[in-house]
Coordinates of C-alpha atoms and ligand atoms in Angstrom, one line a residue:
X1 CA 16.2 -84.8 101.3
X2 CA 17.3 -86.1 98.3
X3 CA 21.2 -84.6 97.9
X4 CA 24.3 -85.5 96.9
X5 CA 27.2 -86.8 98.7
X6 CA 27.7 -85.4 102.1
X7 CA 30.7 -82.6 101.3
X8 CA 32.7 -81.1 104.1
X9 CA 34.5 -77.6 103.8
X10 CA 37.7 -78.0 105.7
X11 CA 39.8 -74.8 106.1
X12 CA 43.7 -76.0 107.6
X13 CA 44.1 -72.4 108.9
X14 CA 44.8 -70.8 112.2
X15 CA 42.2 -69.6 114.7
X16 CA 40.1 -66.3 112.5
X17 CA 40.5 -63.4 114.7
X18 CA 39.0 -60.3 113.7
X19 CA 42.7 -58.5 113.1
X20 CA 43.7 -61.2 111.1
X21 CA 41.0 -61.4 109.3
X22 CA 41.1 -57.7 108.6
X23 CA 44.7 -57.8 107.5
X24 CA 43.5 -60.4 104.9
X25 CA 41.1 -58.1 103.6
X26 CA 44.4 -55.5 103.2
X27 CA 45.7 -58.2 101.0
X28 CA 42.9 -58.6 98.8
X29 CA 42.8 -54.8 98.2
X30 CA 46.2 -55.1 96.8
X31 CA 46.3 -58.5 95.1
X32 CA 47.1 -58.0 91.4
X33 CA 47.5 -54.5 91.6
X34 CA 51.4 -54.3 92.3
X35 CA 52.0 -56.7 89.5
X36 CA 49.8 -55.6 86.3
X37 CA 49.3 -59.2 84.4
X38 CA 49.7 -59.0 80.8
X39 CA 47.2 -61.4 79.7
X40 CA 43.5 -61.9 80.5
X41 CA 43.3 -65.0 81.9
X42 CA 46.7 -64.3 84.4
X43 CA 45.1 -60.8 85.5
X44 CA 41.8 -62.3 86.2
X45 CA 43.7 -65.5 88.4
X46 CA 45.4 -62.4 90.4
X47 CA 41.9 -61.4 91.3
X48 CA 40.5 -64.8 92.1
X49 CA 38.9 -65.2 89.2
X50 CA 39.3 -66.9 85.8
X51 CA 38.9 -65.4 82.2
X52 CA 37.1 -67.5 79.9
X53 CA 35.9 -67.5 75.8
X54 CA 33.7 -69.6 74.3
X55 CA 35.2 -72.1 71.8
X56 CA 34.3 -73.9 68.7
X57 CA 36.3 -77.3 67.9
X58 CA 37.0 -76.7 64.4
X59 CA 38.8 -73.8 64.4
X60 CA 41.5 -75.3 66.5
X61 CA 43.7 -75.8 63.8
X62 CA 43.2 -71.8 63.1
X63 CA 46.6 -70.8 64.7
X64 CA 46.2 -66.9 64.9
X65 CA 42.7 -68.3 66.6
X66 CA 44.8 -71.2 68.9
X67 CA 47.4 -68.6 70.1
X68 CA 45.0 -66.3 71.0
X69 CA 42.7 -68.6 72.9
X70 CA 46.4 -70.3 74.8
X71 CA 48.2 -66.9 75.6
X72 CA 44.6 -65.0 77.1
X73 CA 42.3 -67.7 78.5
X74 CA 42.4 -70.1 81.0
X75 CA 38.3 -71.3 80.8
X76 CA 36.9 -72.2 77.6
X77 CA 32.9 -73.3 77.2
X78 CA 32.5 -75.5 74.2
X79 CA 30.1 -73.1 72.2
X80 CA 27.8 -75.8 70.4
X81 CA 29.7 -79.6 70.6
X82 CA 28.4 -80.1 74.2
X83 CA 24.5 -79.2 73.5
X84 CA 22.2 -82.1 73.1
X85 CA 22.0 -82.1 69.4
X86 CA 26.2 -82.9 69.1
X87 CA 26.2 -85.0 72.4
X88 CA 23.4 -87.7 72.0
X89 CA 22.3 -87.2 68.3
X90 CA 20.2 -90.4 68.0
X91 CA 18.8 -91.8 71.0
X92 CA 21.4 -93.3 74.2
X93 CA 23.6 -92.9 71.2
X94 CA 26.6 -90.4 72.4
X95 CA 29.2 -88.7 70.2
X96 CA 31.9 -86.6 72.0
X97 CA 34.5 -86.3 69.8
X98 CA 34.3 -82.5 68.7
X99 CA 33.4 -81.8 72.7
X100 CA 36.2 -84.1 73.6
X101 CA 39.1 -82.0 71.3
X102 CA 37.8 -78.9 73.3
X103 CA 38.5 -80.6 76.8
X104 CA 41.6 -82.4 75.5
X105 CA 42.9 -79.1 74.1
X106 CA 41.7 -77.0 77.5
X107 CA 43.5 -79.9 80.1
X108 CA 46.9 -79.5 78.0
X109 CA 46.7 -76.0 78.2
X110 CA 46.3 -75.3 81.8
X111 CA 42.7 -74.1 81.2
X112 CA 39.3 -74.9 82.8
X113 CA 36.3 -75.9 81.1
X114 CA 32.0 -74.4 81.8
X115 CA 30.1 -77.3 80.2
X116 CA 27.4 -75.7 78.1
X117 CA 24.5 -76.7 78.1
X118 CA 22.9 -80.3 79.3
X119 CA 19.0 -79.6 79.3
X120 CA 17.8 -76.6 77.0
X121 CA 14.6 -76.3 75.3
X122 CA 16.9 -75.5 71.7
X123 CA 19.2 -77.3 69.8
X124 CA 17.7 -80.3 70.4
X125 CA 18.4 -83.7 68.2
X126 CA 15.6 -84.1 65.8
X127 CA 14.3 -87.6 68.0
X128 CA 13.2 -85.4 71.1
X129 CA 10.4 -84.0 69.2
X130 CA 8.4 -87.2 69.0
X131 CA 9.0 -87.4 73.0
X132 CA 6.5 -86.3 75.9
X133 CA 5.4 -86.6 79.6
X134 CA 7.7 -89.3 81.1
X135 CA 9.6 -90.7 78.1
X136 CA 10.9 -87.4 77.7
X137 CA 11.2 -86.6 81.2
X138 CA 13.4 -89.4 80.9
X139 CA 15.5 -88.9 77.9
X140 CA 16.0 -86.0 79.2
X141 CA 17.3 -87.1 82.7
X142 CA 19.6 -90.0 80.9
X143 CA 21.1 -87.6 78.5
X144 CA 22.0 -85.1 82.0
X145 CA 23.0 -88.3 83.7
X146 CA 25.3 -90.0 80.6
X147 CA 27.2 -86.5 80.0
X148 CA 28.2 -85.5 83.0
X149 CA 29.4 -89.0 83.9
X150 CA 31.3 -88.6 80.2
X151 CA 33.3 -85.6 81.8
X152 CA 32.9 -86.0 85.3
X153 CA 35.7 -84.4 87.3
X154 CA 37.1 -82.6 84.1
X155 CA 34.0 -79.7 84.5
X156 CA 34.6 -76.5 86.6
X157 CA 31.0 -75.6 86.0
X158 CA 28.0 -77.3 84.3
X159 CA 25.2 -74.9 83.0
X160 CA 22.9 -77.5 83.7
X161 CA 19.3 -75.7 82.9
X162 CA 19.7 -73.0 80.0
X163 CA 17.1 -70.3 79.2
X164 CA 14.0 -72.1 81.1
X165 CA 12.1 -68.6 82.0
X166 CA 10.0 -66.5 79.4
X167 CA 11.2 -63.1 78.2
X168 CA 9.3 -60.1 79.2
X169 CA 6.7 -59.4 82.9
X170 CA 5.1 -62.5 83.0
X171 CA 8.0 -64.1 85.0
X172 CA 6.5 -67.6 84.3
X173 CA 8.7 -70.2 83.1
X174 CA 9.4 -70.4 79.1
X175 CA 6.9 -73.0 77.6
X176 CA 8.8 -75.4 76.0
X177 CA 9.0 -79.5 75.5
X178 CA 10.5 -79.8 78.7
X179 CA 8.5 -77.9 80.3
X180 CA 5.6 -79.7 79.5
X181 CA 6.7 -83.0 81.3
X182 CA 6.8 -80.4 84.7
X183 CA 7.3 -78.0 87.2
X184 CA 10.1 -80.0 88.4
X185 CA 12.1 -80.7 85.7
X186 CA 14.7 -78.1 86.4
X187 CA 15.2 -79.4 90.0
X188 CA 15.4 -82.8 88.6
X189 CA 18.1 -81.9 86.4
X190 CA 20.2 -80.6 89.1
X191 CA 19.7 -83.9 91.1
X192 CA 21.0 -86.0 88.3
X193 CA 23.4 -83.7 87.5
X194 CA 25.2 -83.8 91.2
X195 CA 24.5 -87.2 91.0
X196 CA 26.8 -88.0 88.1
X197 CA 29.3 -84.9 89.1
X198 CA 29.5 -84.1 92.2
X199 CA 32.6 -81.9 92.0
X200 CA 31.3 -79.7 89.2
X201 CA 29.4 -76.6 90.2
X202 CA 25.9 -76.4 88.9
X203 CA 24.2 -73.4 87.3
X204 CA 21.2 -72.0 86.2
X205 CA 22.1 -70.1 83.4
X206 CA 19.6 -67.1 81.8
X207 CA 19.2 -64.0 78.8
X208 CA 18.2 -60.9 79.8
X209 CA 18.7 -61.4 83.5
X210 CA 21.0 -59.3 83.8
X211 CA 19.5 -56.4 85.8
X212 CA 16.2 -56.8 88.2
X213 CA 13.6 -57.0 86.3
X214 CA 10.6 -59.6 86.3
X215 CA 12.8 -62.7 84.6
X216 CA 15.8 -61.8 86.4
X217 CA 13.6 -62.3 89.7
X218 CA 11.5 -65.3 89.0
X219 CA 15.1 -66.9 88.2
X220 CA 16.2 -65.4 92.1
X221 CA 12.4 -66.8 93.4
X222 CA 14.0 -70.1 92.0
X223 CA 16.8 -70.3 93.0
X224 CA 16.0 -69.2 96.7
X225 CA 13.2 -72.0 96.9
X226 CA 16.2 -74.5 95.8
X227 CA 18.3 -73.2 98.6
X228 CA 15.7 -73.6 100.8
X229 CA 14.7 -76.8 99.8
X230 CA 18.2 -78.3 99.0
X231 CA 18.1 -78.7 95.4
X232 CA 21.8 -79.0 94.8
X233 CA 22.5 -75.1 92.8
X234 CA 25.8 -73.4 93.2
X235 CA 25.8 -70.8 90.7
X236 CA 24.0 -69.0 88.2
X237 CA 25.5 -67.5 84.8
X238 CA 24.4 -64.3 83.7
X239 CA 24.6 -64.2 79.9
X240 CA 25.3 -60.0 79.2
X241 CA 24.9 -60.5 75.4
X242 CA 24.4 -56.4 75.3
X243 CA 23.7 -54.1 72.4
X244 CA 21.2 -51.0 71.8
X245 CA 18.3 -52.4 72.6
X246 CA 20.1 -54.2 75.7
X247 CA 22.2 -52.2 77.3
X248 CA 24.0 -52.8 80.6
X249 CA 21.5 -52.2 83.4
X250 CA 22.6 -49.3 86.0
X251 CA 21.7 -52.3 88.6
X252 CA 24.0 -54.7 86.9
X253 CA 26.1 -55.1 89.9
X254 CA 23.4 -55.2 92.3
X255 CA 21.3 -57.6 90.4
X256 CA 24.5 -59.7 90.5
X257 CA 25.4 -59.2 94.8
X258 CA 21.4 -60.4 95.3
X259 CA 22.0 -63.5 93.9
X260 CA 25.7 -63.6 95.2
X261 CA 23.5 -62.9 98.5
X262 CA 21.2 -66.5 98.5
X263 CA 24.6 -68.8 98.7
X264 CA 25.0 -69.3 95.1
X265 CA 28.3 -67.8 93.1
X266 CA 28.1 -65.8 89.9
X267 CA 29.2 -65.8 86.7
X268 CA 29.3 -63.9 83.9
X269 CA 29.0 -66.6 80.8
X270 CA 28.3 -65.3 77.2
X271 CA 29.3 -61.7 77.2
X272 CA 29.7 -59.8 74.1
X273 CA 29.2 -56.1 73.4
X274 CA 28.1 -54.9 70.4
X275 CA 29.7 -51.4 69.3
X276 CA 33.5 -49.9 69.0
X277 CA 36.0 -48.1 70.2
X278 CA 36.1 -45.8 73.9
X279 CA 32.1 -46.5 73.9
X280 CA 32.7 -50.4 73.9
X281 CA 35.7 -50.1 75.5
X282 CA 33.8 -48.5 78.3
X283 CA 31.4 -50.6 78.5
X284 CA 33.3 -53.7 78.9
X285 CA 35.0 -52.2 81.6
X286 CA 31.5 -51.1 83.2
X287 CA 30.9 -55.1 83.3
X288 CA 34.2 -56.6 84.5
X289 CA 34.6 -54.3 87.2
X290 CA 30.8 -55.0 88.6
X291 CA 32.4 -59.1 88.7
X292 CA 35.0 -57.7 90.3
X293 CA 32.8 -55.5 92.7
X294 CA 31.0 -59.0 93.8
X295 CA 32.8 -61.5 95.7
X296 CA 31.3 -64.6 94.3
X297 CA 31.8 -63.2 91.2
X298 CA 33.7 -66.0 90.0
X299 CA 34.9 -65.1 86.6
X300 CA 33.8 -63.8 83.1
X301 CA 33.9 -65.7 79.9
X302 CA 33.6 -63.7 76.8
X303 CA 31.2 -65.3 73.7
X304 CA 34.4 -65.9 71.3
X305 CA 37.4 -64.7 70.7
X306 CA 37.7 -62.3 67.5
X307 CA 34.9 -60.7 66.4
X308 CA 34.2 -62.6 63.4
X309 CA 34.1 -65.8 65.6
X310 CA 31.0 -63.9 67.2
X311 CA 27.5 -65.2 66.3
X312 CA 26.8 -61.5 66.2
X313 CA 29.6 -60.9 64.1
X314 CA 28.3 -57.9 61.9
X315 CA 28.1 -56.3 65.7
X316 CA 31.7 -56.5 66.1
X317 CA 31.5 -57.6 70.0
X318 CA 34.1 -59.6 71.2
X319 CA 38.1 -58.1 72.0
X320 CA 40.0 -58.9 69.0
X321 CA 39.4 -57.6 65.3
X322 CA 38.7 -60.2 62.7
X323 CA 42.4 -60.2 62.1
X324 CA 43.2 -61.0 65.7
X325 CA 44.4 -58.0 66.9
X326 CA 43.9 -56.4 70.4
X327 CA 41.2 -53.6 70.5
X328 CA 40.3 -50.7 72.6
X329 CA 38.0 -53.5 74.6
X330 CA 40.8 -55.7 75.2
X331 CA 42.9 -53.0 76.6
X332 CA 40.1 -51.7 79.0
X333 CA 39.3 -55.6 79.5
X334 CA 42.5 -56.2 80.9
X335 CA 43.1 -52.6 82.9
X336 CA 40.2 -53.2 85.1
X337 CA 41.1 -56.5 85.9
X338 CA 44.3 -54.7 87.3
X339 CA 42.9 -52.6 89.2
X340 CA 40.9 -54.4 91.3
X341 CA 38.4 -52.2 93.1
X342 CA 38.6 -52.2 96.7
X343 CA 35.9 -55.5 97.3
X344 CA 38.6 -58.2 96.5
X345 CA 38.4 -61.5 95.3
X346 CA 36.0 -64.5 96.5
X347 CA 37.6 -65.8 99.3
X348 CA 35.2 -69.0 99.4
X349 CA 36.1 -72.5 97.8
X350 CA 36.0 -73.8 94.5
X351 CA 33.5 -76.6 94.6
X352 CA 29.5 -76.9 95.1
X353 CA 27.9 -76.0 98.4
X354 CA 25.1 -77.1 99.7
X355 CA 22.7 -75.1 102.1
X356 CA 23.8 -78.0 104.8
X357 CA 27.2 -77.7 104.8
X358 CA 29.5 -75.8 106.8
X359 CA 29.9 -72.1 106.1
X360 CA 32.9 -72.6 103.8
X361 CA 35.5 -71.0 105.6
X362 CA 38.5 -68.4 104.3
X363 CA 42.6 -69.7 105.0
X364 CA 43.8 -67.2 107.4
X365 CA 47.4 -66.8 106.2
X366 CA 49.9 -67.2 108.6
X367 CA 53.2 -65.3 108.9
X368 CA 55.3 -65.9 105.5
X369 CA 58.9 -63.6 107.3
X370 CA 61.0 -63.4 104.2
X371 CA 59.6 -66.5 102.2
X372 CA 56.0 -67.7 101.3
X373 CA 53.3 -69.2 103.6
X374 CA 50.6 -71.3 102.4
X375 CA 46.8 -72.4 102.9
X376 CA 44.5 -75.1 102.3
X377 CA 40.9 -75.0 101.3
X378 CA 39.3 -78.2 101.3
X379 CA 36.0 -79.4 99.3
X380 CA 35.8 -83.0 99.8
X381 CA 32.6 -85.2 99.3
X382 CA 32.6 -88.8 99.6
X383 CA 35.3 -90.5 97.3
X384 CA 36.5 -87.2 96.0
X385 CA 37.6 -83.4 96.8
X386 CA 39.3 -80.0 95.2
X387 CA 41.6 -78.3 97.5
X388 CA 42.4 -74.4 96.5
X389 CA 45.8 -74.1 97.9
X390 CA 46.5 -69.9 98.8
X391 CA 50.4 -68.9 98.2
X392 CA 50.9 -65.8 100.1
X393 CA 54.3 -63.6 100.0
X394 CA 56.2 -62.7 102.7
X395 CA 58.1 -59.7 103.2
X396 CA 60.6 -60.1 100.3
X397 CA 57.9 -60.7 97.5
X398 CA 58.1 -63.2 95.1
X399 CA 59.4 -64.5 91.6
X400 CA 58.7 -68.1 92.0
X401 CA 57.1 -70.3 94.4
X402 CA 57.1 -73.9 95.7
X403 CA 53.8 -75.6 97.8
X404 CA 53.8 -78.8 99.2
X405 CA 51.1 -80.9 100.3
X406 CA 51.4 -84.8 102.0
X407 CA 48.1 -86.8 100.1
X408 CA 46.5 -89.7 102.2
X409 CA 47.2 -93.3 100.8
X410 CA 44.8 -93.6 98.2
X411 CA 44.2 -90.5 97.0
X412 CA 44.9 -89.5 93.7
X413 CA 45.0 -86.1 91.8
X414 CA 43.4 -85.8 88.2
X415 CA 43.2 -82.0 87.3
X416 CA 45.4 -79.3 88.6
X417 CA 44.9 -75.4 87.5
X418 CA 47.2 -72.1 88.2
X419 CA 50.3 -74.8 89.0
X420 CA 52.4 -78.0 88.0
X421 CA 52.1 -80.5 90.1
X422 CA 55.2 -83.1 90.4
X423 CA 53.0 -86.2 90.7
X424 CA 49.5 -87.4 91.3
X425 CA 49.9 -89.0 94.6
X426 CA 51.9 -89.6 98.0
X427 CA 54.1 -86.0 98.5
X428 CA 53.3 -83.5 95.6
X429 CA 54.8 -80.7 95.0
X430 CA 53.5 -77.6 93.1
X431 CA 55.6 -75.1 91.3
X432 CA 53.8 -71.8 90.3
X433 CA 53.3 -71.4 86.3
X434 CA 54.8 -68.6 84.3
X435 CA 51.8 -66.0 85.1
X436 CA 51.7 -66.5 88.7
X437 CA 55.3 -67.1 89.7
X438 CA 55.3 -63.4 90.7
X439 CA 53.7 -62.3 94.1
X440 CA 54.6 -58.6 95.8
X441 CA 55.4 -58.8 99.4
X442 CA 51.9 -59.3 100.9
X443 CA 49.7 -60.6 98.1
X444 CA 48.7 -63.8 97.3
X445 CA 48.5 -66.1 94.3
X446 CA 46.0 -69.3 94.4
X447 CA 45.8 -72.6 92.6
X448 CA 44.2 -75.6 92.7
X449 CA 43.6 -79.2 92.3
X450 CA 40.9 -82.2 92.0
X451 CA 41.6 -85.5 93.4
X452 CA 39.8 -89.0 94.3
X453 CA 39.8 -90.3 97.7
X454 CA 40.6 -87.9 101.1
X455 CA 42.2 -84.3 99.8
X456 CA 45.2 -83.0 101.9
X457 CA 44.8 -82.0 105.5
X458 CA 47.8 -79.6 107.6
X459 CA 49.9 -76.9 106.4
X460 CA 51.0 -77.2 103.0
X461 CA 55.0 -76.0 103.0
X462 CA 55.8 -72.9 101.0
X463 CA 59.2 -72.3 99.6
X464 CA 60.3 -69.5 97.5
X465 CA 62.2 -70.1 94.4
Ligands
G3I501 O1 27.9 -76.5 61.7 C1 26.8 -76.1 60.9 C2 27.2 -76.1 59.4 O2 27.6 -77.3 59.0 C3 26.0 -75.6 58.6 O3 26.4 -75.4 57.3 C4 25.5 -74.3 59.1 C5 24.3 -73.8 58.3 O4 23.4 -73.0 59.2 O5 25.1 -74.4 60.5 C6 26.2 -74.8 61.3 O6 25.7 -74.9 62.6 C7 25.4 -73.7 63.2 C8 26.2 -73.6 64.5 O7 25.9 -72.5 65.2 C9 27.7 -73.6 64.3 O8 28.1 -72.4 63.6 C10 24.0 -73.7 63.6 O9 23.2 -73.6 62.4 C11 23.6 -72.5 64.4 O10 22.3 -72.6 64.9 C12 24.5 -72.4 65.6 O11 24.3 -71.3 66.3 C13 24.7 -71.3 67.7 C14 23.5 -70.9 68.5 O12 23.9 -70.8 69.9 C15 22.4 -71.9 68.4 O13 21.3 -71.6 69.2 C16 25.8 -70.3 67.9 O14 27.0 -70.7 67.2 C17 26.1 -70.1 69.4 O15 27.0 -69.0 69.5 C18 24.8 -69.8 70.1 O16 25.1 -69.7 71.5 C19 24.0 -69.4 72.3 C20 24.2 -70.1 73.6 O17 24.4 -71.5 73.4 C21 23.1 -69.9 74.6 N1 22.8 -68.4 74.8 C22 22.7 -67.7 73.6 C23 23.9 -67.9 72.6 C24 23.8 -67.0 71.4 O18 22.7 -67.4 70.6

């Protein structure tokens, strides 16, 4: 089998026992409930679960546009500057600045980043359309290969294959350039995708897949075959650009668990809904609360920010008006995520799985008395890991935190999300950030971190602040 480095899920926890793990699942009904988050991005995190936009480098400097994107998000996907035509524009010739200001700008904000997209059959530089059979099977496979080496362990999620199947019955792949060089191609991109990033999660990501329907299932027949096989796939984006003529299916949510059901996670990745007031505002909530009805359901990432960022913009889709202001979408957005319905957040961990792995196992959370307790999940592949660290409340509740974790000589962290972390190596200590210093009695709060060389192992310490 031809797979990436061998990964082990460790779980530092107690023994599972059925009443523990039951009591857990009384947790999760109630995290982010008691304390109604403000902002997207911290109300999502209180599920589980990130809130994302797409983002466009040069309006940056835009700071109605900058404040938004700082105070609600905490994923951004580069909406054009990582696509082939702005990453590799003449042949093995990379330019990365305007992707670059995007990651630079997401790190020093405490926000993730969904690389989008390394192998689609559009937006192509103008030098791949001389290119067939192998020599662009192979441009192809370097330009996968030299980008996500470029941001290798800055990437929470690549979409690695974009919009490979054709619209309508047929459920045959799209015919396209890349097709052409073979079946394969799309497994071959994974492969050199893990290969270069082993820490990223890979998707497939797809248009009108959003309900069961003949494209939505020959992406499912895919990506079940790659399980089987041991293609390296760990997610699969789900578009939801929805207007009239595509509306939210009534098996949204189901068409979301099936693949949830195969071992990959989901994520919702471009949405935007055409329309206004309660009937949008409905909508949008009809969406978010299917994520938050499926447990690998690991977030939602909106197509731009005010509606005259939207490609659609004469739709008026996105959750602020032209002149940044909340709308009735934003305020349905954000009481949903709230209210989390009673399936609770993905309790699985943050990095890739493979169908050989261990079942990835949840942190049982040990008593916290009067303080906080804490957990470790552990992802670690050779010469790297992400560790999701679970901060649970004890009986007093919470208004700030502190989690401690002893790093192996050697081991280094580079990226940290949901927390500050008081050094990169040796004893580090995390101190919760201002959304998620706050944890009722019971609840929990997660963060997280990426590091090279062995992740943590034992109890982290917990102290309450
Ligand atoms: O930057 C140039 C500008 O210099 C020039 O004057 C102008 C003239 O057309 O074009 C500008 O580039 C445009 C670019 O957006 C930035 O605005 C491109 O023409 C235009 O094609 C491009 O459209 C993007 C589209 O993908 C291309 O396929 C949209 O912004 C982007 O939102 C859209 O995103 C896609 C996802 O990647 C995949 N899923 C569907 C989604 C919506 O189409």
């Amino acid at each position: 089998m031809n797979r990436s480095p061998r990964r082990r899920v460790l779980a530092a926890s107690l023994s599972a026992t059925a009443a523990v793990l039951a009591a857990a699942g009384s947790v999760l009904l109630t995290a982010g409930s008691a304390d109604a988050a403000t902002t997207l991005g911290a109300s999502a995190a209180a599920t589980g679960r990130y809130f994302g936009t797409a983002v466009a480098a040069y309006k940056l400097s835009d700071s109605v546009y900058s404040t938004i994107l700082d105070r609600e998000f905490n994923m951004v996907t580069p909406e054009n500057e990582m696509k082939w035509d702005a990453t590799e524009p003449s042949q093995n010739s990379f330019s990365y600045s305007s992707a670059d200001q995007i990651v630079s700008h997401a790190q020093s904000h405490n926000q993730r980043i969904r690389g989008h997209a390394l192998a689609w059959h559009s937006q192509q530089p103008g030098w791949v359309s001389s290119l067939s059979g192998t020599a662009l099977r192979n441009a192809m496979l370097n330009h996968v290969t030299q980008v996500a080496t470029h941001y290798k362990g800055k990437i929470y999620s690549w979409d690695v294959v974009n919009e490979a199947f054709a619209d309508g019955s047929s459920g045959a792949r799209r015919s396209s350039n890349l097709q052409n060089t073979g079946n394969d191609w799309i497994e071959a991109a994974f492969r050199a995708a893990r290969t270069a990033d082993p820490a990223a999660k890979l998707c497939y990501n797809d248009y009108n897949t959003d309900g069961v329907n003949a494209k939505s299932t020959a992406v499912y027949n895919m990506v079940q075959d790659f399980k089987a096989r041991g293609v390296p796939i760990d997610c699969v984006g789900f578009q939801s650009h929805i207007n009239a003529q595509s509306p939210v299916p009534s098996d949204y949510q189901a068409n979301l668990q099936r693949f949830a059901n195969l071992g990959v996670d989901v994520q919702i990745t471009e949405l935007d809904i055409e329309g206004s007031g309660t009937a949008q505002a409905n909508t949008y909530a009809t969406v978010v609360n299917a994520c938050l009805a499926v447990a690998r359901c690991n977030g939602i990432t909106v197509w731009g920010i005010r509606d005259s960022d939207s490609w659609r913009a004469s739709g008026t889709p996105l959750l602020f008006d032209n002149s940044g202001n909340k709308k009735a979408a934003y305020t349905s957005t954000l009481n949903a995520l709230n209210a989390v319905p009673p399936t609770g957040p993905t309790t699985g961990p943050t990095g890739p799985t493979n169908p050989t792995d261990p079942p990835p196992s949840s942190p049982t959370t040990p008593p916290a008395g009067a303080g906080c307790s804490a957990t470790v999940t552990l992802n670690q592949w050779t010469g790297g890991f992400v560790a999701t660290i679970r901060v649970t409340a004890g009986s007093s509740g919470l208004t700030g935190w502190t989690a401690g974790v002893a790093l192996p000589g050697g081991a280094a962290i580079t990226n940290t999300w949901n927390a500050t972390a008081s050094g990169s190596s040796g004893a580090v200590n995390f101190t919760n950030v201002s959304y998620n210093g706050s944890v009722a009695a019971g609840n929990y709060t997660e963060f997280g971190f990426q590091g090279t060389g062995v992740g943590p192992s034992g109890t982290p310490t917990c102290t309450a602040r």
